[in-house]
């Protein structure tokens, strides 16, 4: 499968559904749709534009944390 732009969004979503992969579809910008795919140890964001597609991979160890002070400090820092 080759992705060339927004016209390939529905076929890509069907591709993910056929493989039973969990995803979310977001439209936070007037020029792009983002598909977030959640995999073990990774989150992949695929951005569909009119004429192209790009993606980012976010990796982590998925540690479970319980330090709420750190949680709220991070949230405050990002919202400032």
Short mmCIF file of C-alpha atoms in Angstrom, two decimals:
data_model
loop_
_atom_site.label_atom_id
_atom_site.label_comp_id
_atom_site.label_asym_id
_atom_site.label_seq_id
_atom_site.Cartn_x
_atom_site.Cartn_y
_atom_site.Cartn_z
CA UNK A 1 0.00 0.00 0.00
CA UNK A 2 1.26 3.45 -0.91
CA UNK A 3 -0.20 6.57 0.72
CA UNK A 4 -0.28 9.71 -1.42
CA UNK A 5 -2.64 12.01 0.45
CA UNK A 6 -6.09 12.49 1.94
CA UNK A 7 -7.67 10.31 -0.77
CA UNK A 8 -5.96 7.31 0.88
CA UNK A 9 -7.34 7.94 4.39
CA UNK A 10 -10.34 5.57 4.21
CA UNK A 11 -8.36 2.71 2.62
CA UNK A 12 -5.71 3.15 5.34
CA UNK A 13 -8.34 3.04 8.11
CA UNK A 14 -9.77 -0.13 6.58
CA UNK A 15 -6.24 -1.58 6.46
CA UNK A 16 -5.89 -0.95 10.20
CA UNK A 17 -9.37 -2.37 10.96
CA UNK A 18 -8.63 -5.52 8.96
CA UNK A 19 -5.54 -6.05 11.11
CA UNK A 20 -7.50 -5.30 14.33
CA UNK A 21 -5.16 -2.43 15.24
CA UNK A 22 -6.49 0.21 17.66
CA UNK A 23 -6.45 3.75 16.30
CA UNK A 24 -7.95 7.18 16.80
CA UNK A 25 -8.79 9.70 14.10
CA UNK A 26 -8.24 13.39 14.89
CA UNK A 27 -8.89 16.57 12.97
CA UNK A 28 -7.12 19.30 14.94
CA UNK A 29 -5.86 21.34 12.00
CA UNK A 30 -7.73 22.68 9.01
CA UNK A 31 -5.20 21.10 6.67
CA UNK A 32 -4.67 17.59 8.06
CA UNK A 33 -6.25 14.49 9.56
CA UNK A 34 -4.14 12.53 12.04
CA UNK A 35 -4.43 8.80 12.68
CA UNK A 36 -2.90 7.76 16.01
CA UNK A 37 -2.06 4.07 16.19
CA UNK A 38 -1.30 2.50 19.56
CA UNK A 39 1.15 -0.38 19.48
CA UNK A 40 3.01 -2.08 22.31
CA UNK A 41 5.86 0.27 23.20
CA UNK A 42 5.02 2.74 20.42
CA UNK A 43 2.51 5.33 19.33
CA UNK A 44 2.49 6.22 15.64
CA UNK A 45 0.89 9.41 14.30
CA UNK A 46 0.17 9.41 10.57
CA UNK A 47 -0.76 12.82 9.12
CA UNK A 48 -2.81 12.94 5.92
CA UNK A 49 -2.55 16.15 3.86
CA UNK A 50 -4.11 16.94 0.48
CA UNK A 51 -1.06 15.79 -1.45
CA UNK A 52 1.16 13.77 0.90
CA UNK A 53 1.39 11.72 4.09
CA UNK A 54 3.99 11.84 6.84
CA UNK A 55 4.32 10.13 10.19
CA UNK A 56 6.04 10.23 13.58
CA UNK A 57 6.88 7.38 15.93
CA UNK A 58 6.94 7.89 19.69
CA UNK A 59 8.61 5.15 21.72
CA UNK A 60 8.73 4.57 25.43
CA UNK A 61 8.89 1.93 28.08
CA UNK A 62 5.24 2.45 29.12
CA UNK A 63 6.16 2.59 32.80
CA UNK A 64 3.30 3.03 35.22
CA UNK A 65 3.98 5.92 37.58
CA UNK A 66 2.19 7.06 40.74
CA UNK A 67 3.95 10.33 41.57
CA UNK A 68 1.03 12.74 41.17
CA UNK A 69 3.18 15.77 41.97
CA UNK A 70 5.26 15.08 38.86
CA UNK A 71 2.09 14.52 36.82
CA UNK A 72 0.55 17.86 37.77
CA UNK A 73 3.86 19.71 37.37
CA UNK A 74 4.13 18.38 33.81
CA UNK A 75 0.52 19.36 33.03
CA UNK A 76 1.00 22.84 34.45
CA UNK A 77 4.23 23.32 32.50
CA UNK A 78 2.54 22.36 29.22
CA UNK A 79 -0.48 24.60 29.80
CA UNK A 80 1.49 27.71 30.75
#
